[in-house]
């Protein structure tokens, strides 16, 4: 079943030259998306990433991972 409340990609990721030099960040934050993958690659949990990046919403991360 498809989640009818899915976010579109612009609600998850922003790419703008004036934010982190154009690096993809979570929308409404300055947290690079790469940081999430660095955490996961290092064996950290989603909860640890969210704790250390409080401006990122859990829904953003879950939706981003669903796109993959």
Short mmCIF file of C-alpha atoms in Angstrom, two decimals:
data_model
loop_
_atom_site.label_atom_id
_atom_site.label_comp_id
_atom_site.label_asym_id
_atom_site.label_seq_id
_atom_site.Cartn_x
_atom_site.Cartn_y
_atom_site.Cartn_z
CA UNK A 1 0.00 0.00 0.00
CA UNK A 2 1.35 3.44 -0.93
CA UNK A 3 1.59 6.06 1.79
CA UNK A 4 -0.74 8.82 0.61
CA UNK A 5 0.98 11.34 2.89
CA UNK A 6 4.38 10.90 1.23
CA UNK A 7 6.53 13.98 1.01
CA UNK A 8 7.81 15.18 -2.32
CA UNK A 9 11.55 15.44 -2.73
CA UNK A 10 11.58 19.24 -2.23
CA UNK A 11 10.19 18.68 1.27
CA UNK A 12 13.11 16.40 2.01
CA UNK A 13 16.14 17.87 0.22
CA UNK A 14 17.15 21.40 -0.76
CA UNK A 15 20.00 22.29 -3.09
CA UNK A 16 20.77 26.01 -3.13
CA UNK A 17 24.07 27.76 -3.81
CA UNK A 18 23.68 29.95 -0.72
CA UNK A 19 23.20 26.99 1.64
CA UNK A 20 26.31 24.88 2.36
CA UNK A 21 27.76 25.90 -1.03
CA UNK A 22 25.08 23.97 -2.91
CA UNK A 23 25.56 20.67 -1.09
CA UNK A 24 22.22 18.82 -0.72
CA UNK A 25 20.79 19.49 2.75
CA UNK A 26 17.65 18.46 4.54
CA UNK A 27 15.00 21.08 3.77
CA UNK A 28 14.73 23.91 6.33
CA UNK A 29 18.09 22.91 7.83
CA UNK A 30 21.78 23.31 7.11
CA UNK A 31 22.39 19.60 7.72
CA UNK A 32 23.97 17.92 4.68
CA UNK A 33 22.23 14.76 3.50
CA UNK A 34 25.69 13.19 3.31
CA UNK A 35 25.85 13.33 7.11
CA UNK A 36 23.01 10.81 7.36
CA UNK A 37 24.87 8.34 5.16
CA UNK A 38 28.11 8.95 7.06
CA UNK A 39 26.31 8.07 10.30
CA UNK A 40 24.76 4.93 8.84
CA UNK A 41 28.03 3.84 7.25
CA UNK A 42 29.76 4.23 10.61
CA UNK A 43 27.18 1.92 12.22
CA UNK A 44 25.26 4.65 14.03
CA UNK A 45 21.50 4.40 14.29
CA UNK A 46 18.87 6.66 12.81
CA UNK A 47 18.01 7.76 16.33
CA UNK A 48 21.62 8.82 16.96
CA UNK A 49 21.63 10.88 13.77
CA UNK A 50 18.34 12.54 14.70
CA UNK A 51 19.57 13.24 18.23
CA UNK A 52 22.69 14.92 16.87
CA UNK A 53 20.73 16.74 14.12
CA UNK A 54 17.60 17.98 15.90
CA UNK A 55 16.55 20.25 13.03
CA UNK A 56 16.03 17.22 10.78
CA UNK A 57 12.60 15.61 11.04
CA UNK A 58 12.35 11.85 11.30
CA UNK A 59 9.78 11.89 8.49
CA UNK A 60 12.34 13.49 6.17
CA UNK A 61 14.84 10.72 6.82
CA UNK A 62 12.28 7.93 6.49
CA UNK A 63 10.96 9.36 3.22
CA UNK A 64 14.47 9.87 1.85
CA UNK A 65 15.40 6.26 2.59
CA UNK A 66 12.14 5.12 0.96
CA UNK A 67 13.22 6.86 -2.27
CA UNK A 68 16.34 4.68 -2.43
#
